[in-house]
mmCIF file of C-alpha atoms in Angstrom:
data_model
loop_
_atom_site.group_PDB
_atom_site.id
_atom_site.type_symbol
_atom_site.label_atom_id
_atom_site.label_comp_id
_atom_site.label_asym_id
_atom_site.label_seq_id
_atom_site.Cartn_x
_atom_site.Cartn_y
_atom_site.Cartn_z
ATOM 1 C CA UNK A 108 0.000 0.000 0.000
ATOM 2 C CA UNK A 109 1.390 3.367 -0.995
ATOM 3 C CA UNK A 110 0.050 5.035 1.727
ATOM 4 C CA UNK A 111 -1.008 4.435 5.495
ATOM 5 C CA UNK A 112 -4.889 3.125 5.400
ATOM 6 C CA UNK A 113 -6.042 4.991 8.774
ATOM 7 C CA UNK A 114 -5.131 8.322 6.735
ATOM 8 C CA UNK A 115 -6.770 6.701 3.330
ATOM 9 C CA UNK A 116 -9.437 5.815 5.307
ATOM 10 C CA UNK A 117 -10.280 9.223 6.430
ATOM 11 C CA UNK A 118 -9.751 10.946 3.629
ATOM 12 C CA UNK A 119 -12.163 8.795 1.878
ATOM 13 C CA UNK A 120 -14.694 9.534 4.484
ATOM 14 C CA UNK A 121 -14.709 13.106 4.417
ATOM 15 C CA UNK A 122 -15.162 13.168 0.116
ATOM 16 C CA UNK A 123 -18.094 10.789 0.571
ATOM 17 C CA UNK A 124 -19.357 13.003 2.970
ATOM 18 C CA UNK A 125 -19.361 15.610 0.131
ATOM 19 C CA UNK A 126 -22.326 16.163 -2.467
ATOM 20 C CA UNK A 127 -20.883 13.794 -5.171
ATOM 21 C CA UNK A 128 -23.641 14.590 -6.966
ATOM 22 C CA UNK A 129 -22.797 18.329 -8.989
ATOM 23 C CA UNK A 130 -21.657 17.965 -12.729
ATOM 24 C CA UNK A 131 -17.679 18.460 -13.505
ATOM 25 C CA UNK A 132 -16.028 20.144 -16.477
ATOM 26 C CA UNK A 133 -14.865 16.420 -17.119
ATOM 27 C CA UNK A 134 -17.972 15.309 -17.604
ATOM 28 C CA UNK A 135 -17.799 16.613 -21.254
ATOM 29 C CA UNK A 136 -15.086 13.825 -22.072
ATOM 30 C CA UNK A 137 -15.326 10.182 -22.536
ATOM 31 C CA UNK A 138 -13.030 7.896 -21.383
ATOM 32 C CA UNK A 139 -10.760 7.548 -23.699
ATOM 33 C CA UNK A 140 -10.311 11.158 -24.310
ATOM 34 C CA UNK A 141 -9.719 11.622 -20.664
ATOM 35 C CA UNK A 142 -6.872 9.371 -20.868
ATOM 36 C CA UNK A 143 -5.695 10.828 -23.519
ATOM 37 C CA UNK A 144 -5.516 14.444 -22.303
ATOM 38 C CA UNK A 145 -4.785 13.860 -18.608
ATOM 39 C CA UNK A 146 -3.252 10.273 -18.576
ATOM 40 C CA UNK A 147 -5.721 9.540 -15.413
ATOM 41 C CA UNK A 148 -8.559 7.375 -15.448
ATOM 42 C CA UNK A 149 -12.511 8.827 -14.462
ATOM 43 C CA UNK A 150 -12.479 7.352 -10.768
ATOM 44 C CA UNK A 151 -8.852 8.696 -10.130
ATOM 45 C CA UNK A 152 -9.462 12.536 -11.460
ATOM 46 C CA UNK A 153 -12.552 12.471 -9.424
ATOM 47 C CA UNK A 154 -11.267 11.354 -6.413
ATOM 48 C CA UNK A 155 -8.261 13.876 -7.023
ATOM 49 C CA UNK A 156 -10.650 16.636 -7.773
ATOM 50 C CA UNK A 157 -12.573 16.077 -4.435
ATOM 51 C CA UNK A 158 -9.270 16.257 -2.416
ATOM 52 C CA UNK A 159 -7.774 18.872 -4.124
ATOM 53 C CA UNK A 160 -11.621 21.126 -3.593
ATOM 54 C CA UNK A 161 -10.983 19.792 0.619
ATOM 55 C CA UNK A 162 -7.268 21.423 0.505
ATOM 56 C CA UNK A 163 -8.470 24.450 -1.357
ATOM 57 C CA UNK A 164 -10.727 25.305 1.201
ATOM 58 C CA UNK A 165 -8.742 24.018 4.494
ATOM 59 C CA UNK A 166 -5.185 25.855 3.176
ATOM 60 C CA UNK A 167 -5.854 28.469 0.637
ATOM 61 C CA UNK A 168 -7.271 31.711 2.791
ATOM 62 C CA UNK A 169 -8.376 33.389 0.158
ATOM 63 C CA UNK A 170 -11.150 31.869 -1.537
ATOM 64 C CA UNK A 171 -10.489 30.430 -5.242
ATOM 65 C CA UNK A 172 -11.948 32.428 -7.738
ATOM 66 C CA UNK A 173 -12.289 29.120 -10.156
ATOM 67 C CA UNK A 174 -14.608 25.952 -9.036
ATOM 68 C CA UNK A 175 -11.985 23.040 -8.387
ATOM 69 C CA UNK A 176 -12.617 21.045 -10.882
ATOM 70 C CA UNK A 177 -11.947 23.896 -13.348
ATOM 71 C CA UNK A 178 -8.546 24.756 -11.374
ATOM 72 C CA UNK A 179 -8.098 20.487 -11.461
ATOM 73 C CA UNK A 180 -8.483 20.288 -15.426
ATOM 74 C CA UNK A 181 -5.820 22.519 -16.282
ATOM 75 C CA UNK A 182 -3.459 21.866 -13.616
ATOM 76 C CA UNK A 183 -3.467 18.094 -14.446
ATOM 77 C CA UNK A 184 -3.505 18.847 -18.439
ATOM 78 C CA UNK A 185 0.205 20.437 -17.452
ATOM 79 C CA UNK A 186 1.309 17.845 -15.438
ATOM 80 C CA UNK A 187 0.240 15.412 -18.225
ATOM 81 C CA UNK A 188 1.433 17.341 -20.874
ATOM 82 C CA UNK A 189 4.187 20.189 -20.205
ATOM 83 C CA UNK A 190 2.196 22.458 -21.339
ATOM 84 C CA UNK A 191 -1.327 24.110 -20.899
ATOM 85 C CA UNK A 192 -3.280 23.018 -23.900
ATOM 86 C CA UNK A 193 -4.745 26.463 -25.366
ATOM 87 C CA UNK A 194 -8.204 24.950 -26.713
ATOM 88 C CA UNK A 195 -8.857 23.676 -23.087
ATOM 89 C CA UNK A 196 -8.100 27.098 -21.269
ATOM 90 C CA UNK A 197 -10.363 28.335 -24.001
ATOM 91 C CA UNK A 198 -13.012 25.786 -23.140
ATOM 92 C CA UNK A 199 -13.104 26.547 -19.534
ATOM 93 C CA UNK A 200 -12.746 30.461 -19.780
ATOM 94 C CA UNK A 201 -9.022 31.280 -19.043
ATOM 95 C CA UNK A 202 -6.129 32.103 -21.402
ATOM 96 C CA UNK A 203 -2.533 31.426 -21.751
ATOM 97 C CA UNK A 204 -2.014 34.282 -18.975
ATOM 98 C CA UNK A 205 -3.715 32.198 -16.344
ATOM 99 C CA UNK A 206 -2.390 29.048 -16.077
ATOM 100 C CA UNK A 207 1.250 29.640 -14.258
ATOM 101 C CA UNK A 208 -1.060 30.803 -11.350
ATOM 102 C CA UNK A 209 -3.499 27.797 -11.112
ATOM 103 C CA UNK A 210 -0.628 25.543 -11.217
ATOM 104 C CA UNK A 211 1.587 26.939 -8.455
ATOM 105 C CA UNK A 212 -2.089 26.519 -6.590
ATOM 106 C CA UNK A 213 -2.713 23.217 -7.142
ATOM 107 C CA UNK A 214 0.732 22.281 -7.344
ATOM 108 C CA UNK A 215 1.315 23.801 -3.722
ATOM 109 C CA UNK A 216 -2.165 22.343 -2.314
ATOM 110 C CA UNK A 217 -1.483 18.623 -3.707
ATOM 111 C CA UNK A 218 2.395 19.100 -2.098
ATOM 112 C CA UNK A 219 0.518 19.699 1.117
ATOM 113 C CA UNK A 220 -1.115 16.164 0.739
ATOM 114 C CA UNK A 221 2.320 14.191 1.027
ATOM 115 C CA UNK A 222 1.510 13.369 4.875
ATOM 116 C CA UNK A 223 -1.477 11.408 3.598
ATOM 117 C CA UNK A 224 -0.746 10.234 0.716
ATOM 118 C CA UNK A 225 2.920 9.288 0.569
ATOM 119 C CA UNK A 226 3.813 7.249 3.875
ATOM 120 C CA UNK A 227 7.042 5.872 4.913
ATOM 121 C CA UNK A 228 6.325 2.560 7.372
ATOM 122 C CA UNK A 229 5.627 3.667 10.740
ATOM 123 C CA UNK A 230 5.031 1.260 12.863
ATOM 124 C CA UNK A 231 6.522 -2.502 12.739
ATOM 125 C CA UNK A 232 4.284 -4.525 10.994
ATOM 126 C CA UNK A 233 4.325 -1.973 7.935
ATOM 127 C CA UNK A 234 8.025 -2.208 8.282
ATOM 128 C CA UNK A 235 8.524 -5.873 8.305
ATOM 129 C CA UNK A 236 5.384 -6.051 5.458
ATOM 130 C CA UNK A 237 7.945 -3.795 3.205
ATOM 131 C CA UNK A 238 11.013 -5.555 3.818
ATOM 132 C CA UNK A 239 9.403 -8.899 3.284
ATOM 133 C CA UNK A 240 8.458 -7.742 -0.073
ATOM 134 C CA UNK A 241 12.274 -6.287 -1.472
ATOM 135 C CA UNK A 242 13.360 -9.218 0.496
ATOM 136 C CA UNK A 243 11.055 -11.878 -1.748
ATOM 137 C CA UNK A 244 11.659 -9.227 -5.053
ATOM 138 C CA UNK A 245 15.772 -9.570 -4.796
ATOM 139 C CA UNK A 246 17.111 -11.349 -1.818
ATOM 140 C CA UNK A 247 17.799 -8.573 0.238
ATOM 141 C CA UNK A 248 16.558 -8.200 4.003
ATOM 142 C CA UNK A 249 15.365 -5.848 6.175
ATOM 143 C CA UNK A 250 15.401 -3.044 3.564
ATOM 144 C CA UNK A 251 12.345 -0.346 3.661
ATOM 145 C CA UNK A 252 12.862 1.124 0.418
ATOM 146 C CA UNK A 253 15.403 1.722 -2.404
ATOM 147 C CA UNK A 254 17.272 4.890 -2.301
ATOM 148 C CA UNK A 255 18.280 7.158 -5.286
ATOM 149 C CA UNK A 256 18.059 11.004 -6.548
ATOM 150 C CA UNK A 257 15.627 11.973 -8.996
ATOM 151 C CA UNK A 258 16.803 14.387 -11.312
ATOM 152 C CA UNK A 259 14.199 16.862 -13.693
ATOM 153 C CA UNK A 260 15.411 19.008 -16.352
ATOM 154 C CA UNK A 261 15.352 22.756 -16.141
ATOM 155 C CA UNK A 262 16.111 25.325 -18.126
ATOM 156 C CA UNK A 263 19.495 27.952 -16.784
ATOM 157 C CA UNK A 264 20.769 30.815 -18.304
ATOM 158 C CA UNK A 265 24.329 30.462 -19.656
ATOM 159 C CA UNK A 266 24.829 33.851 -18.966
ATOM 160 C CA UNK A 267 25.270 33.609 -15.281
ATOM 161 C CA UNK A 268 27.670 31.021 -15.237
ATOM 162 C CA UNK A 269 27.382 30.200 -11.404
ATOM 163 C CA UNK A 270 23.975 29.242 -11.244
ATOM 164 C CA UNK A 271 24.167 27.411 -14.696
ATOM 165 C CA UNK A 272 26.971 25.512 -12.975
ATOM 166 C CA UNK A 273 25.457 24.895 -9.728
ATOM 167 C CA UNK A 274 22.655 23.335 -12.013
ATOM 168 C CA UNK A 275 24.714 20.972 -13.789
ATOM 169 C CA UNK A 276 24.213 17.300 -13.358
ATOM 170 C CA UNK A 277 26.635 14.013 -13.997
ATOM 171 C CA UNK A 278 24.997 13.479 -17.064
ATOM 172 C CA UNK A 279 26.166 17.319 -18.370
ATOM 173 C CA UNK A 280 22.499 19.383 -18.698
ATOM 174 C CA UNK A 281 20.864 21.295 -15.874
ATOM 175 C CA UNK A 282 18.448 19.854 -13.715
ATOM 176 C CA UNK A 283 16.724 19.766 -9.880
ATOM 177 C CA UNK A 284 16.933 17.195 -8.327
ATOM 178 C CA UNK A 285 15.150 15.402 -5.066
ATOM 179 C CA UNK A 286 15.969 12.973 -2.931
ATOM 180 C CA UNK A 287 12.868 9.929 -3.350
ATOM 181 C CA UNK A 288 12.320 6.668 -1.737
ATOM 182 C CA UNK A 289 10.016 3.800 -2.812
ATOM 183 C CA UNK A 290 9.316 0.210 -2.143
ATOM 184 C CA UNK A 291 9.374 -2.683 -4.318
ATOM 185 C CA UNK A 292 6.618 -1.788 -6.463
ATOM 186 C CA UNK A 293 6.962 1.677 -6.981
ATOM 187 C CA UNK A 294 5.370 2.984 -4.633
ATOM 188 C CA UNK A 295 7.167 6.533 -3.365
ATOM 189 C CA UNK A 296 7.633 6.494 0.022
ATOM 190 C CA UNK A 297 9.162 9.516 0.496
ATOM 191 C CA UNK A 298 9.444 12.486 -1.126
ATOM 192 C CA UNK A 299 12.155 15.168 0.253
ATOM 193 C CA UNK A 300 13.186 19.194 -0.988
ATOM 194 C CA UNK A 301 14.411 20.235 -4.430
ATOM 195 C CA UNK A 302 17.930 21.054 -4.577
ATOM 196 C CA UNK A 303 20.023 22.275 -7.901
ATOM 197 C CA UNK A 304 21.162 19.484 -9.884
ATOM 198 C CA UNK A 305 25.124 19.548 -8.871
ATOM 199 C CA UNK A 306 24.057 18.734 -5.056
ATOM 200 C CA UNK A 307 25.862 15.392 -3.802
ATOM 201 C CA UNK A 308 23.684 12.846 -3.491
ATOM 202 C CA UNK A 309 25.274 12.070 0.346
ATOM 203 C CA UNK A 310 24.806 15.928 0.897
ATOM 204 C CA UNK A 311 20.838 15.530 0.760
ATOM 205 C CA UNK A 312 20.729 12.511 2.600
ATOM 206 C CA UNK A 313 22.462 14.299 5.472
ATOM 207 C CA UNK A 314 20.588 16.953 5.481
ATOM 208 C CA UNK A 315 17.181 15.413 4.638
ATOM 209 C CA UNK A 316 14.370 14.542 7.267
ATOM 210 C CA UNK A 317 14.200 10.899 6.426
ATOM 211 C CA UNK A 318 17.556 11.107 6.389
ATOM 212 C CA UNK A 319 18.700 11.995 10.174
ATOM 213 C CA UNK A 320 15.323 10.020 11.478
ATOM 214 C CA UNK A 321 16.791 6.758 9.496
ATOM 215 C CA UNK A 322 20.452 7.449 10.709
ATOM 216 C CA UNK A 323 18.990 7.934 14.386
ATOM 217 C CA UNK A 324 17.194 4.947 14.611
ATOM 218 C CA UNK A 325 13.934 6.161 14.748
ATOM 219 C CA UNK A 326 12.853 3.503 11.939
ATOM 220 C CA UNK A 327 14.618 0.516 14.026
ATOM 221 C CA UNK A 328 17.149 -1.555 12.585
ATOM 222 C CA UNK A 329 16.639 -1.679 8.854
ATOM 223 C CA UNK A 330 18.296 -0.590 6.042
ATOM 224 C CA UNK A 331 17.657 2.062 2.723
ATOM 225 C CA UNK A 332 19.107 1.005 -0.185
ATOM 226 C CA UNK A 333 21.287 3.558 -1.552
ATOM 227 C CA UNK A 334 23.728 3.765 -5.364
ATOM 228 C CA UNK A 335 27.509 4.242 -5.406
ATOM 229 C CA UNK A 336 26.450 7.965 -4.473
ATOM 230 C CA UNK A 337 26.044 7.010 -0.754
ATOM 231 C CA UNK A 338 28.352 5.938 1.851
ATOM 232 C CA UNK A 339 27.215 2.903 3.484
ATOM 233 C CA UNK A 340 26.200 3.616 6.873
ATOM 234 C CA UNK A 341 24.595 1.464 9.716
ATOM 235 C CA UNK A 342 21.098 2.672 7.716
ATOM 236 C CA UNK A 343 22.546 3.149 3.518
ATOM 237 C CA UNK A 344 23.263 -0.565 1.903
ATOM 238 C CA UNK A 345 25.496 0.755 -0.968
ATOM 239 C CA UNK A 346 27.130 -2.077 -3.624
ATOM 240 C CA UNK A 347 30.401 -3.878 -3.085
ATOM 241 C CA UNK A 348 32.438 -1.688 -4.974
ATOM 242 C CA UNK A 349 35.174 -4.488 -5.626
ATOM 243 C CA UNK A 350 33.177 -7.578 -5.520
ATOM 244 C CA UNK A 351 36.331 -10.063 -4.709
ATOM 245 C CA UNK A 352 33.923 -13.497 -4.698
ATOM 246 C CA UNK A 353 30.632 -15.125 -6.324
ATOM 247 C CA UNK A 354 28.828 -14.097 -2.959
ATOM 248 C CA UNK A 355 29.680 -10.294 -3.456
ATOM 249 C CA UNK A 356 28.914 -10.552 -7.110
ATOM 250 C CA UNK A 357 25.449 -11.907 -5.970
ATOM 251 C CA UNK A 358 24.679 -9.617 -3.907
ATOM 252 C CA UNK A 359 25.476 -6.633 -6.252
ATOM 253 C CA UNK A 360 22.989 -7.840 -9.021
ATOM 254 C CA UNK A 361 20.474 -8.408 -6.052
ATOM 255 C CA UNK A 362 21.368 -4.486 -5.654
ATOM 256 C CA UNK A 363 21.270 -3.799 -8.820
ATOM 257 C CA UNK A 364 17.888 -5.939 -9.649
ATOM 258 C CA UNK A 365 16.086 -3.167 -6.894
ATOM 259 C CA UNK A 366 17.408 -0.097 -7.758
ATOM 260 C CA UNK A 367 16.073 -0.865 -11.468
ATOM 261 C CA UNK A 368 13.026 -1.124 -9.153
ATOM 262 C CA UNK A 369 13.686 3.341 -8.820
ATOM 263 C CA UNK A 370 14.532 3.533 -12.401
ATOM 264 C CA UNK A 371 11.496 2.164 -13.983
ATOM 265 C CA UNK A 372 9.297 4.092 -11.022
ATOM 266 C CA UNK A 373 10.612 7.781 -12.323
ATOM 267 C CA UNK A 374 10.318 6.482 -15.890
ATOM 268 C CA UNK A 375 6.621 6.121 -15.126
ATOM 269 C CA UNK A 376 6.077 9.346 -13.181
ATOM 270 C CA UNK A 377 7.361 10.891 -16.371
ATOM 271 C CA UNK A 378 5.758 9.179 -19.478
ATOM 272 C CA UNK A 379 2.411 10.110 -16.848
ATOM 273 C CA UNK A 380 3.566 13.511 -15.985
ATOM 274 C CA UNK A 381 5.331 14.953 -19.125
ATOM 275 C CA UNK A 382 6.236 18.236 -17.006
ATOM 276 C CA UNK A 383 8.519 16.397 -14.919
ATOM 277 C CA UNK A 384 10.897 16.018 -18.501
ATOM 278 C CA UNK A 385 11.545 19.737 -18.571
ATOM 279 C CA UNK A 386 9.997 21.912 -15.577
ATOM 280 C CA UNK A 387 11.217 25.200 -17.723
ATOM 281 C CA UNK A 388 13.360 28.272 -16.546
ATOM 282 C CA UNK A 389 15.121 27.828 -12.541
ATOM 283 C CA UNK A 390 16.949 29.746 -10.188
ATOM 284 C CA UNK A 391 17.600 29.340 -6.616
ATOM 285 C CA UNK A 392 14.792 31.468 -5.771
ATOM 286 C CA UNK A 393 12.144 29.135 -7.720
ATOM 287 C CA UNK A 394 13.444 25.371 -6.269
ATOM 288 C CA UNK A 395 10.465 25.346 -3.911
ATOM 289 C CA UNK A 396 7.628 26.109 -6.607
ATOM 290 C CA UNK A 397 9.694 23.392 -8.728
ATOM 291 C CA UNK A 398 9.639 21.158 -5.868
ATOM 292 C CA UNK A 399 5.783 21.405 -4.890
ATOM 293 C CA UNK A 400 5.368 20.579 -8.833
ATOM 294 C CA UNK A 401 7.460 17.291 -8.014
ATOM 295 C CA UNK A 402 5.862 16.467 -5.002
ATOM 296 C CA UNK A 403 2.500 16.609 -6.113
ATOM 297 C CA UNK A 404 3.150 14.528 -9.253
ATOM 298 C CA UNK A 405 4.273 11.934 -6.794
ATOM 299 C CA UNK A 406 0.820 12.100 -4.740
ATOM 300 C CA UNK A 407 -0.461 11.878 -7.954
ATOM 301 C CA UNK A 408 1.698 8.727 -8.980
ATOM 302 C CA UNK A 409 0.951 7.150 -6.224
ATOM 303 C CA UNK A 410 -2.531 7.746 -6.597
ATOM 304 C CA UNK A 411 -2.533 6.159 -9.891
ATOM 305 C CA UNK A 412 -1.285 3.187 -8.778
ATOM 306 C CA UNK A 413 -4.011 3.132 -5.654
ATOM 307 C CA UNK A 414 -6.518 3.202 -8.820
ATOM 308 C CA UNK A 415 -4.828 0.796 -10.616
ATOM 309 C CA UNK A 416 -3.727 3.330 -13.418
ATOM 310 C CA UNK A 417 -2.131 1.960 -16.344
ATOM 311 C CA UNK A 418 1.024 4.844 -17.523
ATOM 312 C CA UNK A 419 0.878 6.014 -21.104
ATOM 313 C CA UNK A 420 3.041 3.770 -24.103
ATOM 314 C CA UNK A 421 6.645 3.725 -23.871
ATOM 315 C CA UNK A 422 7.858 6.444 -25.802
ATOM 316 C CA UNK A 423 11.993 6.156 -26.167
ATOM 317 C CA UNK A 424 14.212 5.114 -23.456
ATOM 318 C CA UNK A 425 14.415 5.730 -19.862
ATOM 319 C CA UNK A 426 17.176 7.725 -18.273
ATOM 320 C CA UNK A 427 19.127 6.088 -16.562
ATOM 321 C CA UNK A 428 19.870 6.614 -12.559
ATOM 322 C CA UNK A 429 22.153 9.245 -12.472
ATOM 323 C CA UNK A 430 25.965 8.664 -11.824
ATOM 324 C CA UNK A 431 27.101 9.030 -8.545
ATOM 325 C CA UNK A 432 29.426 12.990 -7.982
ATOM 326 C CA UNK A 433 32.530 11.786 -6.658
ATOM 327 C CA UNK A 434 34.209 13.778 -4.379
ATOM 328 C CA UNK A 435 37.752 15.076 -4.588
ATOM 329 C CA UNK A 436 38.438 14.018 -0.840
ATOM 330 C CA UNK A 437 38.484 10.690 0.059
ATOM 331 C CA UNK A 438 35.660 10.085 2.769
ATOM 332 C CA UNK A 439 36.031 7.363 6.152
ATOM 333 C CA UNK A 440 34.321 4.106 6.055
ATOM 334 C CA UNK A 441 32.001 3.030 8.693
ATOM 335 C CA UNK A 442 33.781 0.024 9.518
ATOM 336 C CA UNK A 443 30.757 -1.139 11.366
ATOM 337 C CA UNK A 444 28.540 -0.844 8.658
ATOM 338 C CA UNK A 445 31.032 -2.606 6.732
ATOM 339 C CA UNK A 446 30.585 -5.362 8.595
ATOM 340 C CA UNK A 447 27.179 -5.399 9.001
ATOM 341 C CA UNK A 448 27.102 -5.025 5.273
ATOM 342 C CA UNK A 449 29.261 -8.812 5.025
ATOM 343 C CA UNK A 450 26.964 -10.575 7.126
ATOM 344 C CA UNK A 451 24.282 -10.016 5.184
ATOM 345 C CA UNK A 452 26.178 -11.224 2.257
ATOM 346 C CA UNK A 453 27.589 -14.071 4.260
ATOM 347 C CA UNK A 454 23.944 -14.887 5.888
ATOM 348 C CA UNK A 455 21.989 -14.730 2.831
ATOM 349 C CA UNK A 456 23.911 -14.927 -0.552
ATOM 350 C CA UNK A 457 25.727 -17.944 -1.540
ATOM 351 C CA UNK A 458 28.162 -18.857 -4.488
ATOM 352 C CA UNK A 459 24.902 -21.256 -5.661
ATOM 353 C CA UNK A 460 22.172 -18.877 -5.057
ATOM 354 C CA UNK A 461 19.314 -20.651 -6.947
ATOM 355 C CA UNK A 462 16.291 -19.344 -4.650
ATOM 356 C CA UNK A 463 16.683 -15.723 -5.901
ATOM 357 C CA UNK A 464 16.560 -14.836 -9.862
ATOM 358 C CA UNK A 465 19.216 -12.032 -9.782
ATOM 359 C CA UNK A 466 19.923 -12.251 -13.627
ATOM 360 C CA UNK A 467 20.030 -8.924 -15.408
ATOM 361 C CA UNK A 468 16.952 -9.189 -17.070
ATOM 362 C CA UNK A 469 16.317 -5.826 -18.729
ATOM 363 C CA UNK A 470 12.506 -6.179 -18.714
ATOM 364 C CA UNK A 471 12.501 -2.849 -17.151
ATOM 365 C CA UNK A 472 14.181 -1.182 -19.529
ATOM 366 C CA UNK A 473 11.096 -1.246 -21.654
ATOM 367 C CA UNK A 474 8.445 -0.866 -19.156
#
């Protein structure tokens, strides 16, 4: 489940408490249109048009001049799209000058849903419910999620050459990025601020919520797992980065076999949300209106999958996880978490290991 069900559960409650009843501005499409335009099914925009009309009321303070479903219809056109398609702001009375506004809005209302609707595993049957999935998926135990920055392009002026540097990612165009967690079936668990696309990928760990509640202890004695990016810690189970025998080798393309797990997730979120391949102009004053956009295509992700919504067709190849920034310094090794680190390839992966399939099948590459 991609979220906790006490908190589904009450959200549920208060929509059906609402008059279900009033015509939309979505009624006017079928369903296949609907996909089509908004890559969302009819039960999942409705749903997401109740909640968004409860948050516009409960966090907005100045009343919405548009009915939420209007304000819902072009918001998640843009997320679906990139763009704000002209003939539908025409069809529901607003023009190309409009649409920035609704969408910070929205963007900022559904970012306010992440409590409810993106849920790291609280409390210990969750936790061991997770980790018995990755554990079943690739071999690995006592994991609660797979690790791994999630990089969108934006657009930086050359001109400054600072801030076009500080946006500069491994793979050599500018992009933000934040730091995401989700299980083993996509599901995003966590969802944490938008930094420029240079930031280390062990700098937003340490700095990030999950991050110092994880490295405290506060989520017990299990493991994220985390690229070449990370230093392993007593919490971060990073790859073997010399594999010296068939057990090490195992248990790097059990590694390897979830964090594909991460790669086919944000290839998903953006064949759905076709914003999140270029989120337009950036500068360090704008990361947090870039960052509500992210985080409420991730409610809205893992809404889709709640509804069982199928993402659009394949179209080219997925990006890869990014490569990890090395640094220039060479950083200490938790030799504890070393250890801890060989006894779980000791305990569980064996030069044989014929329970797990850890082949690199690339069926993910084209999902």
């Amino acid at each position: 489940m991609a979220f906790a069900l006490p908190l589904w559960l009450a959200v549920q409650k208060e929509l059906l408490e609402q008059d279900q009843s009033d015509p939309t501005c979505f009624d006017q499409f079928d369903d296949g249109a609907l996909f089509l335009v908004f890559h969302l099914t009819r039960p999942c925009i409705a749903f997401i048009t109740d909640a968004l009309r409860i948050g516009l009321k409960k966090n907005v303070s100045d009343k919405p001049e548009l009915p939420a479903d209007v304000m819902a219809m072009v918001a998640l056109n843009y997320y679906a799209h990139g763009v704000s398609s002209p003939h539908l702001l025409h069809r529901v009375g607003q023009s190309q000058t409009d649409w920035p506004n609704i969408i910070s809005t929205v963007s900022e209302v559904l970012a306010g849903m992440c409590d409810a609707f993106i849920s790291f595993p609280l409390f210990h049957n969750a936790r061991i419910s997770v980790a018995s999935r990755i554990e079943k998926f690739c071999g690995i135990p006592n994991a609660l999620g797979v690790l791994a920055p999630a990089h969108f392009r934006i657009r930086a002026s050359p001109y400054e050459k600072d801030t076009f540097r500080s946006f500069l990612n491994t793979l050599g165009y500018t992009s933000v990025v934040s730091q995401l967690i989700c299980d083993s079936d996509g599901n995003i668990l966590s969802v944490e601020k938008c930094c420029v696309g240079s930031t280390y990928e062990e700098d937003m760990w340490d700095s990030s919520i999950k991050g110092k509640e994880i490295e405290d202890g506060l989520h017990g004695q299990f493991w994220v797992i985390g690229g070449k990016g990370y230093n392993i810690s007593e919490h971060v189970l990073t790859p073997v980065s010399e594999p010296a025998n068939d057990k090490e080798i195992h248990f790097n393309k059990a590694h390897t076999k979830i964090q594909k797990v991460m790669r086919k997730t944000l290839g998903s979120m953006k064949r759905r949300f076709r914003c999140l391949m270029q989120l337009g102009f950036a500068h360090e004053g704008t990361l947090h209106k870039k960052g509500n956009i992210i985080k409420a295509c991730c409610v809205l992700h893992n809404l889709a999958k709640k509804f069982s919504v199928p993402p659009p067709p394949v179209a080219g190849k997925i990006e890869p996880l990014h490569p990890s920034r090395w640094r220039t310094m060479p950083v200490e090794v938790n030799p504890e978490a070393l250890k801890a680190r060989q006894e779980i390839i000791d305990d569980t992966f064996s030069s044989i290991f014929s329970s797990q399939d850890t082949s690199n099948k690339d069926t993910e590459e084209d999902a």
